[in-house]
């Protein structure tokens, strides 16, 4: 669509004035100069945004429903003003709706005779027109002030709230997020009686839905009330609270690695940690070189999950723990149980898939083995003709007394360098269910070890193996790591020295 002649001349003048700025290389600016340019361009953009909002609001006013086919949008063959603005401006319908909503909120109500009334939020309009108030902040302020109007607060109180929010935002350079937090606090101060009605609206909006995707994933959407979010967040933070440290370093937990401490493998790898002359940990400016073996060990045992992946693993663990509680509702006399079907051939071969009741997508045998170690799972083993060869029992799980004994022996996750405490660990069967050494249902202390969820999953999928020797768990590295595959004792028992110290003595 052609540009209005008046704006065309403005753009021509701006092109001359901004040509030097737009064509300049930002790399040649100092830090202070770069930030000054960013702030200046943002203010210029705010001036343009203010005009966009104001003109979009006018389009909305000329397209109001009571005008029918005479309205602007319908007369231009558009079903809504948002679609009209989208087509003319070349932006998304969602962006058009945002501009229209704010533009119409800033317009005065039509009075008798079609005369437009005074602006409801003059201070917000002034801030936008001066380029000192961002559109996002204006949306926040006008929404909260409109809510106060709807609650019946006096006009002078709403005007004072609007002025206070605009002044605080502009004076202190608040971001829209900070303005939103301030607006909520001000709203609660001015309208304490509105908390209950607002909470009732939120209660009605809470939801949790799931749907199966074509790729086999089960995806969901949720909306939590503030108190529900508090329970979720505090529970997740409680399970993720230990600091993430390098395996082998002193710290609360070694569930992951710090990406800033990675380096290239070679004769040694530099890290920012160092040991002082007396053997005490000390921070120094120089790097500390670790051996290639230590670097490889740190790399292969590092927890490389994203924050989102850690969150879903944590919520799954919380649900699993709650489902196993004795006071949970029972179904057919049993607590929550995962039913898995797998063929004997796949189970013995360690490959293939199994099927979980209620889930369409199959899971690999390695995932079934992990579930059977720690989760309340009933595994139904089928023959070649589909006959039931064995119906498993949830009793293959370790009892609380056995888990306490394992905690005393292992001291937590037995994986080298991991210091997850026993409460964070799952119990792994060293000799799998299908082995003739441990018949179905046999769950002994000398066949169990403690592993955190991450290393438990890692063990079932990697070439590393766990064995028991003299009642002590040993990790067997893959041949590429150690051609001799020498078992490494892993117990963290504190009442005796590790076996290697006894040998040295």
Short mmCIF file of C-alpha atoms in Angstrom, two decimals:
data_model
loop_
_atom_site.label_atom_id
_atom_site.label_comp_id
_atom_site.label_asym_id
_atom_site.label_seq_id
_atom_site.Cartn_x
_atom_site.Cartn_y
_atom_site.Cartn_z
CA UNK A 1 0.00 0.00 0.00
CA UNK A 2 1.44 3.44 -0.85
CA UNK A 3 2.71 5.66 1.98
CA UNK A 4 1.02 8.97 2.77
CA UNK A 5 2.92 11.92 1.20
CA UNK A 6 3.36 13.61 4.60
CA UNK A 7 5.05 10.51 6.06
CA UNK A 8 7.00 9.96 2.87
CA UNK A 9 8.78 13.27 3.36
CA UNK A 10 9.41 12.44 7.01
CA UNK A 11 11.02 9.15 6.02
CA UNK A 12 13.17 10.94 3.48
CA UNK A 13 14.45 13.35 6.12
CA UNK A 14 15.00 10.51 8.59
CA UNK A 15 16.91 8.58 5.95
CA UNK A 16 19.35 11.45 5.58
CA UNK A 17 19.76 11.98 9.32
CA UNK A 18 19.98 8.28 10.21
CA UNK A 19 22.02 7.25 7.20
CA UNK A 20 25.30 7.66 9.02
CA UNK A 21 24.03 5.75 12.05
CA UNK A 22 22.49 2.88 10.12
CA UNK A 23 25.52 2.41 7.87
CA UNK A 24 28.08 2.69 10.68
CA UNK A 25 29.89 -0.43 11.88
CA UNK A 26 28.96 -1.04 15.56
CA UNK A 27 32.24 -2.88 15.98
CA UNK A 28 34.11 0.41 15.90
CA UNK A 29 32.25 1.90 18.85
CA UNK A 30 33.43 1.88 22.43
CA UNK A 31 31.33 0.05 25.02
CA UNK A 32 29.80 3.29 26.25
CA UNK A 33 29.20 4.50 22.71
CA UNK A 34 27.54 1.23 21.70
CA UNK A 35 25.15 1.29 24.67
CA UNK A 36 24.33 4.95 24.00
CA UNK A 37 23.42 4.12 20.40
CA UNK A 38 21.22 1.22 21.54
CA UNK A 39 19.37 3.50 23.97
CA UNK A 40 18.94 6.24 21.37
CA UNK A 41 17.62 3.88 18.70
CA UNK A 42 15.23 2.37 21.23
CA UNK A 43 13.78 5.78 22.06
CA UNK A 44 13.36 6.47 18.36
CA UNK A 45 11.62 3.14 17.98
CA UNK A 46 9.31 3.98 20.89
CA UNK A 47 8.20 7.14 19.12
CA UNK A 48 7.29 5.10 16.06
CA UNK A 49 5.56 2.50 18.26
CA UNK A 50 3.47 5.20 19.90
CA UNK A 51 2.28 6.39 16.49
CA UNK A 52 1.53 2.82 15.44
CA UNK A 53 -0.62 2.28 18.53
CA UNK A 54 -2.46 5.57 18.14
CA UNK A 55 -3.27 5.00 14.47
CA UNK A 56 -4.26 1.39 15.07
CA UNK A 57 -6.62 2.61 17.76
CA UNK A 58 -8.24 4.92 15.24
CA UNK A 59 -8.68 2.02 12.81
CA UNK A 60 -10.37 0.11 15.61
CA UNK A 61 -12.68 3.00 16.40
CA UNK A 62 -13.72 3.33 12.76
CA UNK A 63 -14.34 -0.43 12.62
CA UNK A 64 -16.45 -0.77 15.76
CA UNK A 65 -19.24 -3.39 15.46
CA UNK A 66 -22.16 -0.95 15.63
CA UNK A 67 -21.09 0.56 12.30
CA UNK A 68 -21.78 -2.74 10.54
CA UNK A 69 -20.81 -2.87 6.88
CA UNK A 70 -20.09 0.87 6.99
CA UNK A 71 -17.19 0.25 9.34
CA UNK A 72 -13.67 0.64 7.98
CA UNK A 73 -12.60 -3.00 8.16
CA UNK A 74 -15.79 -4.39 6.62
CA UNK A 75 -15.85 -1.73 3.92
CA UNK A 76 -12.35 -2.89 2.95
CA UNK A 77 -13.54 -6.53 2.84
CA UNK A 78 -11.87 -7.58 6.09
CA UNK A 79 -13.77 -9.41 8.81
CA UNK A 80 -11.92 -7.68 11.65
CA UNK A 81 -9.78 -4.58 12.20
CA UNK A 82 -6.89 -6.80 13.28
CA UNK A 83 -6.82 -8.48 9.87
CA UNK A 84 -7.03 -5.12 8.16
CA UNK A 85 -4.07 -3.70 10.10
CA UNK A 86 -2.17 -6.93 9.53
CA UNK A 87 -2.62 -6.68 5.77
CA UNK A 88 -1.79 -2.97 5.57
CA UNK A 89 1.19 -3.03 7.96
CA UNK A 90 2.53 -6.44 6.94
CA UNK A 91 2.62 -7.75 10.52
CA UNK A 92 0.99 -10.75 12.18
CA UNK A 93 -2.62 -10.68 13.30
CA UNK A 94 -1.43 -11.20 16.88
CA UNK A 95 0.74 -8.07 16.70
CA UNK A 96 -2.15 -6.14 15.16
CA UNK A 97 -4.43 -7.20 17.99
CA UNK A 98 -1.91 -5.94 20.57
CA UNK A 99 -1.70 -2.53 18.90
CA UNK A 100 -5.48 -2.30 18.55
CA UNK A 101 -6.09 -3.29 22.18
CA UNK A 102 -3.73 -0.65 23.57
CA UNK A 103 -4.78 2.01 21.06
CA UNK A 104 -8.46 1.58 21.91
CA UNK A 105 -7.72 1.50 25.64
CA UNK A 106 -5.97 4.87 25.34
CA UNK A 107 -8.83 6.47 23.41
CA UNK A 108 -11.54 8.43 25.18
CA UNK A 109 -15.00 6.91 25.19
CA UNK A 110 -17.48 8.13 22.64
CA UNK A 111 -20.04 10.45 24.17
CA UNK A 112 -23.44 11.57 22.98
CA UNK A 113 -23.27 13.04 19.51
CA UNK A 114 -20.20 10.95 18.61
CA UNK A 115 -17.80 13.26 20.42
CA UNK A 116 -14.70 11.56 21.79
CA UNK A 117 -14.26 11.97 25.53
CA UNK A 118 -11.06 12.78 27.41
CA UNK A 119 -8.19 10.31 27.37
CA UNK A 120 -8.56 7.80 30.21
CA UNK A 121 -4.78 7.45 30.73
CA UNK A 122 -3.18 10.78 29.78
CA UNK A 123 0.12 10.14 31.56
CA UNK A 124 0.67 6.87 29.71
CA UNK A 125 -0.13 8.61 26.41
CA UNK A 126 2.31 11.39 27.24
CA UNK A 127 5.06 8.89 28.08
CA UNK A 128 4.51 7.07 24.80
CA UNK A 129 4.50 10.25 22.74
CA UNK A 130 7.77 11.41 24.35
CA UNK A 131 9.40 8.07 23.63
CA UNK A 132 10.26 7.47 27.31
CA UNK A 133 7.71 4.69 27.96
CA UNK A 134 7.83 1.36 26.17
CA UNK A 135 4.64 -0.06 24.65
CA UNK A 136 4.99 -3.18 26.83
CA UNK A 137 5.08 -1.05 29.97
CA UNK A 138 2.09 0.95 28.73
CA UNK A 139 0.13 -2.29 28.26
CA UNK A 140 0.90 -3.35 31.84
CA UNK A 141 -0.02 0.01 33.39
CA UNK A 142 -3.26 0.48 31.45
CA UNK A 143 -4.41 -3.09 32.16
CA UNK A 144 -3.95 -2.74 35.90
CA UNK A 145 -5.51 0.71 36.00
CA UNK A 146 -8.46 -0.48 33.92
CA UNK A 147 -8.89 -3.31 36.40
CA UNK A 148 -9.00 -0.80 39.25
CA UNK A 149 -11.64 1.20 37.38
CA UNK A 150 -13.68 -1.95 36.92
CA UNK A 151 -13.45 -2.58 40.64
CA UNK A 152 -15.09 0.78 41.28
CA UNK A 153 -12.12 2.69 42.70
CA UNK A 154 -12.38 6.51 42.64
CA UNK A 155 -11.04 8.22 39.53
CA UNK A 156 -8.49 10.22 41.50
CA UNK A 157 -7.07 7.06 43.08
CA UNK A 158 -6.69 5.44 39.65
CA UNK A 159 -5.08 8.60 38.25
CA UNK A 160 -2.62 8.67 41.13
CA UNK A 161 -1.77 5.01 40.54
CA UNK A 162 -1.21 5.68 36.83
CA UNK A 163 1.05 8.64 37.56
CA UNK A 164 3.02 6.70 40.15
CA UNK A 165 3.62 3.75 37.82
CA UNK A 166 4.66 5.94 34.90
CA UNK A 167 7.00 8.05 37.03
CA UNK A 168 8.63 5.03 38.67
CA UNK A 169 9.11 3.32 35.32
CA UNK A 170 10.61 6.36 33.62
CA UNK A 171 12.64 7.71 36.54
CA UNK A 172 14.25 4.41 37.50
CA UNK A 173 14.36 2.86 34.06
CA UNK A 174 12.26 -0.13 35.02
CA UNK A 175 11.82 -2.94 32.56
CA UNK A 176 8.26 -4.00 31.66
CA UNK A 177 8.66 -7.03 33.94
CA UNK A 178 9.64 -4.81 36.86
CA UNK A 179 6.77 -2.47 36.08
CA UNK A 180 4.38 -5.43 36.09
CA UNK A 181 5.58 -6.54 39.53
CA UNK A 182 5.24 -2.99 40.86
CA UNK A 183 1.76 -2.67 39.36
CA UNK A 184 0.61 -5.87 41.09
CA UNK A 185 1.84 -4.63 44.46
CA UNK A 186 0.14 -1.28 43.95
CA UNK A 187 -3.08 -2.99 42.87
CA UNK A 188 -3.18 -5.11 46.01
CA UNK A 189 -2.49 -2.05 48.16
CA UNK A 190 -5.32 -0.05 46.62
CA UNK A 191 -7.80 -2.91 46.27
CA UNK A 192 -7.25 -5.51 49.01
CA UNK A 193 -10.85 -6.70 48.72
CA UNK A 194 -10.27 -7.66 45.10
CA UNK A 195 -7.83 -10.45 45.95
CA UNK A 196 -10.55 -13.07 46.50
CA UNK A 197 -12.44 -12.38 43.25
CA UNK A 198 -9.18 -12.37 41.29
CA UNK A 199 -8.17 -15.66 42.86
CA UNK A 200 -11.53 -17.17 41.94
CA UNK A 201 -10.85 -16.32 38.30
CA UNK A 202 -7.45 -17.98 38.50
CA UNK A 203 -8.94 -21.05 40.17
CA UNK A 204 -11.32 -21.48 37.25
CA UNK A 205 -8.42 -21.24 34.78
CA UNK A 206 -6.25 -23.97 36.29
CA UNK A 207 -5.75 -26.92 33.99
CA UNK A 208 -3.53 -29.83 32.99
CA UNK A 209 -4.02 -31.58 29.66
CA UNK A 210 -2.11 -34.24 27.72
CA UNK A 211 -2.12 -35.30 24.10
CA UNK A 212 -0.19 -37.85 22.08
CA UNK A 213 1.96 -36.60 19.22
CA UNK A 214 2.77 -38.40 16.01
CA UNK A 215 6.43 -38.68 17.05
CA UNK A 216 5.54 -40.79 20.10
CA UNK A 217 5.94 -38.04 22.67
CA UNK A 218 3.14 -37.18 25.07
CA UNK A 219 2.86 -33.40 25.25
CA UNK A 220 0.85 -31.30 27.62
CA UNK A 221 -0.21 -27.85 28.69
CA UNK A 222 -0.77 -26.64 32.19
CA UNK A 223 -1.88 -23.54 34.04
CA UNK A 224 -1.20 -23.29 37.78
CA UNK A 225 -2.68 -21.01 40.39
CA UNK A 226 -0.11 -19.11 42.47
CA UNK A 227 -0.35 -21.53 45.41
CA UNK A 228 -0.05 -24.53 43.10
CA UNK A 229 2.93 -22.94 41.40
CA UNK A 230 4.48 -22.45 44.82
CA UNK A 231 4.17 -26.16 45.59
CA UNK A 232 5.55 -27.16 42.20
CA UNK A 233 8.45 -24.72 42.22
CA UNK A 234 9.50 -25.37 45.80
CA UNK A 235 9.35 -29.13 45.27
CA UNK A 236 11.41 -28.95 42.09
CA UNK A 237 13.93 -26.60 43.69
CA UNK A 238 14.24 -28.90 46.71
CA UNK A 239 15.32 -31.78 44.46
CA UNK A 240 17.58 -29.61 42.31
CA UNK A 241 19.04 -27.41 45.01
CA UNK A 242 22.54 -28.91 45.42
CA UNK A 243 25.19 -26.98 43.53
CA UNK A 244 26.27 -28.45 40.21
CA UNK A 245 29.96 -29.31 40.53
CA UNK A 246 32.52 -31.23 38.54
CA UNK A 247 32.65 -34.96 39.29
CA UNK A 248 35.31 -35.51 41.90
CA UNK A 249 35.37 -31.94 43.20
CA UNK A 250 34.20 -30.88 46.63
CA UNK A 251 30.60 -29.77 46.58
CA UNK A 252 27.10 -30.73 47.48
CA UNK A 253 26.40 -32.64 44.29
CA UNK A 254 28.13 -33.66 41.11
CA UNK A 255 25.12 -34.16 38.93
CA UNK A 256 26.54 -32.09 36.09
CA UNK A 257 29.49 -30.17 34.79
CA UNK A 258 30.15 -26.50 34.46
CA UNK A 259 30.43 -25.65 30.75
CA UNK A 260 32.86 -22.87 31.60
CA UNK A 261 35.28 -25.49 32.90
CA UNK A 262 35.52 -27.57 29.75
CA UNK A 263 38.64 -27.70 27.63
CA UNK A 264 40.29 -29.54 24.77
CA UNK A 265 41.59 -33.02 25.46
CA UNK A 266 45.33 -33.54 25.26
CA UNK A 267 48.14 -34.21 27.63
CA UNK A 268 46.24 -32.09 30.10
CA UNK A 269 43.12 -29.94 30.34
CA UNK A 270 43.12 -26.53 31.99
CA UNK A 271 40.51 -25.74 34.65
CA UNK A 272 40.21 -22.65 36.87
CA UNK A 273 40.54 -24.68 40.09
CA UNK A 274 43.85 -25.17 41.81
CA UNK A 275 45.26 -26.63 45.01
CA UNK A 276 47.27 -24.49 47.38
CA UNK A 277 50.77 -25.33 48.58
CA UNK A 278 49.47 -26.91 51.77
CA UNK A 279 46.95 -29.03 49.87
CA UNK A 280 44.00 -26.77 50.68
CA UNK A 281 41.69 -25.70 47.88
CA UNK A 282 42.50 -22.19 46.74
CA UNK A 283 41.40 -19.86 43.99
CA UNK A 284 44.27 -18.74 41.79
CA UNK A 285 44.50 -16.83 38.58
CA UNK A 286 46.32 -19.61 36.73
CA UNK A 287 44.75 -22.81 35.35
CA UNK A 288 45.11 -26.30 36.76
CA UNK A 289 45.84 -29.07 34.30
CA UNK A 290 44.10 -32.41 34.67
CA UNK A 291 45.10 -35.63 33.02
CA UNK A 292 43.45 -36.84 29.85
CA UNK A 293 41.96 -39.79 31.75
CA UNK A 294 40.40 -37.45 34.30
CA UNK A 295 39.04 -35.24 31.54
CA UNK A 296 37.47 -38.22 29.75
CA UNK A 297 35.95 -39.44 33.01
CA UNK A 298 34.48 -35.99 33.68
CA UNK A 299 33.13 -35.74 30.15
CA UNK A 300 31.40 -39.12 29.95
CA UNK A 301 29.82 -38.80 33.40
CA UNK A 302 28.70 -35.18 32.99
CA UNK A 303 25.01 -34.41 33.31
CA UNK A 304 24.29 -32.67 30.01
CA UNK A 305 20.55 -32.36 30.47
CA UNK A 306 18.96 -29.01 29.73
CA UNK A 307 17.07 -27.18 32.51
CA UNK A 308 13.79 -28.19 30.87
CA UNK A 309 14.85 -31.85 30.82
CA UNK A 310 15.88 -31.67 34.47
CA UNK A 311 12.50 -30.19 35.35
CA UNK A 312 10.51 -32.98 33.71
CA UNK A 313 12.76 -35.63 35.27
CA UNK A 314 12.28 -34.02 38.67
CA UNK A 315 8.49 -33.86 38.36
CA UNK A 316 8.44 -37.50 37.22
CA UNK A 317 10.50 -38.49 40.25
CA UNK A 318 8.18 -36.58 42.56
CA UNK A 319 5.12 -38.31 41.09
CA UNK A 320 6.80 -41.71 41.32
CA UNK A 321 7.70 -41.17 44.97
CA UNK A 322 4.20 -39.99 45.81
CA UNK A 323 2.61 -42.88 43.90
CA UNK A 324 4.61 -45.39 45.94
CA UNK A 325 3.51 -43.91 49.27
CA UNK A 326 1.48 -46.37 51.37
CA UNK A 327 -1.38 -43.93 51.87
CA UNK A 328 -1.94 -43.45 48.12
CA UNK A 329 -5.22 -44.78 46.66
CA UNK A 330 -5.07 -48.44 45.62
CA UNK A 331 -6.31 -49.87 42.34
CA UNK A 332 -7.29 -53.56 42.53
CA UNK A 333 -5.45 -53.80 45.82
CA UNK A 334 -2.17 -52.37 44.56
CA UNK A 335 -0.54 -48.97 44.63
CA UNK A 336 0.15 -47.23 41.33
CA UNK A 337 1.88 -49.77 39.10
CA UNK A 338 3.29 -49.56 35.58
CA UNK A 339 2.35 -52.64 33.53
CA UNK A 340 4.91 -53.59 30.88
CA UNK A 341 4.69 -56.34 28.26
CA UNK A 342 7.83 -57.73 26.63
CA UNK A 343 8.84 -60.91 24.80
CA UNK A 344 11.34 -63.31 26.34
CA UNK A 345 13.50 -63.16 23.22
CA UNK A 346 13.86 -59.38 23.43
CA UNK A 347 14.47 -59.47 27.17
CA UNK A 348 17.23 -62.08 26.86
CA UNK A 349 18.81 -60.35 23.85
CA UNK A 350 18.76 -56.96 25.54
CA UNK A 351 17.22 -55.32 22.48
CA UNK A 352 13.79 -54.81 21.02
CA UNK A 353 10.87 -53.06 22.67
CA UNK A 354 8.22 -53.43 25.33
CA UNK A 355 4.77 -51.92 25.66
CA UNK A 356 3.33 -49.97 28.59
CA UNK A 357 -0.39 -50.20 29.25
CA UNK A 358 -2.16 -47.05 28.11
CA UNK A 359 0.79 -45.78 26.03
CA UNK A 360 0.81 -46.29 22.28
CA UNK A 361 4.53 -45.76 21.69
CA UNK A 362 6.86 -48.69 22.56
CA UNK A 363 9.90 -48.29 24.81
CA UNK A 364 13.30 -49.96 24.37
CA UNK A 365 14.32 -52.89 26.54
CA UNK A 366 16.99 -50.74 28.21
CA UNK A 367 14.25 -48.41 29.50
CA UNK A 368 12.28 -51.43 30.78
CA UNK A 369 15.33 -52.70 32.68
CA UNK A 370 15.71 -49.31 34.35
CA UNK A 371 12.03 -49.21 35.30
CA UNK A 372 12.15 -52.72 36.72
CA UNK A 373 15.08 -51.80 38.94
CA UNK A 374 13.40 -49.04 40.88
CA UNK A 375 9.79 -48.41 39.82
CA UNK A 376 6.72 -50.47 40.83
CA UNK A 377 6.52 -52.36 37.53
CA UNK A 378 4.77 -55.62 36.66
CA UNK A 379 6.59 -57.15 33.70
CA UNK A 380 4.61 -59.72 31.72
CA UNK A 381 6.97 -61.92 29.67
CA UNK A 382 5.45 -63.38 26.50
CA UNK A 383 6.60 -66.32 24.33
CA UNK A 384 6.88 -66.48 20.57
CA UNK A 385 3.22 -67.40 20.26
CA UNK A 386 2.04 -64.75 22.70
CA UNK A 387 1.70 -67.11 25.66
CA UNK A 388 2.42 -65.71 29.12
CA UNK A 389 5.71 -67.18 30.32
CA UNK A 390 6.03 -65.13 33.50
CA UNK A 391 3.98 -62.53 35.29
CA UNK A 392 6.32 -60.35 37.32
CA UNK A 393 5.75 -58.96 40.81
CA UNK A 394 6.24 -55.52 42.19
CA UNK A 395 7.96 -57.23 45.13
CA UNK A 396 11.17 -57.25 43.12
CA UNK A 397 11.65 -53.73 44.60
CA UNK A 398 13.97 -53.41 47.57
CA UNK A 399 12.32 -53.02 50.96
CA UNK A 400 12.90 -49.92 53.12
CA UNK A 401 15.14 -51.95 55.46
CA UNK A 402 17.22 -53.17 52.52
CA UNK A 403 17.51 -49.64 51.18
CA UNK A 404 18.77 -48.45 54.57
CA UNK A 405 21.40 -51.18 54.50
CA UNK A 406 22.44 -50.15 50.99
CA UNK A 407 22.66 -46.53 52.14
CA UNK A 408 24.99 -47.56 54.94
CA UNK A 409 27.15 -49.58 52.56
CA UNK A 410 27.20 -47.31 49.49
CA UNK A 411 26.80 -43.87 51.10
CA UNK A 412 24.89 -42.60 48.06
CA UNK A 413 25.33 -42.91 44.31
CA UNK A 414 28.23 -45.29 43.70
CA UNK A 415 29.23 -43.77 40.36
CA UNK A 416 32.74 -42.41 40.44
CA UNK A 417 32.73 -38.69 41.22
CA UNK A 418 29.02 -38.41 42.01
CA UNK A 419 28.08 -37.39 45.54
CA UNK A 420 24.28 -37.66 45.41
CA UNK A 421 23.08 -38.70 48.90
CA UNK A 422 21.04 -41.90 49.42
CA UNK A 423 17.73 -40.01 49.49
CA UNK A 424 18.37 -38.93 45.90
CA UNK A 425 19.18 -42.43 44.64
CA UNK A 426 17.41 -45.34 43.01
CA UNK A 427 18.22 -48.99 43.69
CA UNK A 428 19.75 -50.88 40.77
CA UNK A 429 19.88 -54.69 40.40
CA UNK A 430 23.48 -55.53 39.59
CA UNK A 431 22.51 -58.90 38.10
CA UNK A 432 19.50 -58.44 35.89
CA UNK A 433 16.18 -60.22 36.28
CA UNK A 434 16.76 -62.52 33.29
CA UNK A 435 20.00 -63.96 34.73
CA UNK A 436 19.92 -67.54 36.09
CA UNK A 437 21.97 -66.30 39.06
CA UNK A 438 19.01 -64.29 40.35
CA UNK A 439 15.66 -65.86 39.59
CA UNK A 440 12.55 -63.76 39.11
CA UNK A 441 11.49 -62.04 42.33
CA UNK A 442 14.82 -62.42 44.14
CA UNK A 443 15.91 -59.08 45.56
CA UNK A 444 19.01 -59.32 47.78
CA UNK A 445 21.25 -56.68 49.29
CA UNK A 446 24.29 -58.27 47.63
CA UNK A 447 22.58 -57.72 44.28
CA UNK A 448 21.69 -54.04 44.75
CA UNK A 449 23.53 -50.72 44.54
CA UNK A 450 22.47 -47.10 44.85
CA UNK A 451 22.59 -44.88 41.74
CA UNK A 452 21.20 -41.41 41.15
CA UNK A 453 18.59 -41.19 38.41
CA UNK A 454 21.02 -39.74 35.87
CA UNK A 455 23.72 -42.39 36.33
CA UNK A 456 21.11 -45.15 36.63
CA UNK A 457 19.82 -44.21 33.19
CA UNK A 458 23.38 -43.78 31.90
CA UNK A 459 24.37 -47.28 33.07
CA UNK A 460 21.50 -48.96 31.27
CA UNK A 461 22.44 -47.25 28.00
CA UNK A 462 26.25 -47.22 28.11
CA UNK A 463 29.08 -49.73 27.84
CA UNK A 464 29.90 -49.37 31.53
CA UNK A 465 28.93 -52.30 33.77
CA UNK A 466 28.45 -52.85 37.48
CA UNK A 467 29.52 -56.01 39.28
CA UNK A 468 29.73 -57.08 42.92
CA UNK A 469 33.04 -58.29 44.32
CA UNK A 470 33.44 -59.23 47.98
CA UNK A 471 30.21 -57.42 48.78
CA UNK A 472 31.46 -54.15 47.24
CA UNK A 473 30.11 -52.59 44.01
CA UNK A 474 32.69 -52.28 41.24
CA UNK A 475 32.41 -50.31 38.01
CA UNK A 476 33.79 -52.07 34.93
CA UNK A 477 34.87 -49.53 32.29
CA UNK A 478 34.42 -50.24 28.57
CA UNK A 479 37.38 -51.57 26.61
CA UNK A 480 38.00 -48.26 24.89
CA UNK A 481 38.50 -46.75 28.34
CA UNK A 482 40.52 -49.61 29.83
CA UNK A 483 41.52 -52.54 27.58
CA UNK A 484 41.95 -54.71 30.69
CA UNK A 485 38.53 -53.64 32.02
CA UNK A 486 39.85 -53.56 35.57
CA UNK A 487 36.95 -53.29 38.04
CA UNK A 488 36.95 -50.02 40.00
CA UNK A 489 35.65 -50.17 43.61
CA UNK A 490 33.01 -47.50 44.09
CA UNK A 491 31.67 -47.71 47.64
CA UNK A 492 31.60 -44.46 49.62
CA UNK A 493 31.33 -46.24 52.97
CA UNK A 494 32.92 -44.03 55.62
CA UNK A 495 33.51 -46.64 58.36
CA UNK A 496 36.45 -48.24 56.50
CA UNK A 497 39.07 -47.19 53.99
CA UNK A 498 38.46 -47.97 50.30
CA UNK A 499 39.79 -51.39 49.19
CA UNK A 500 42.71 -49.86 47.28
CA UNK A 501 44.06 -48.41 50.54
CA UNK A 502 43.93 -51.83 52.21
CA UNK A 503 45.89 -53.26 49.30
CA UNK A 504 48.50 -50.52 49.48
CA UNK A 505 48.89 -51.07 53.20
#
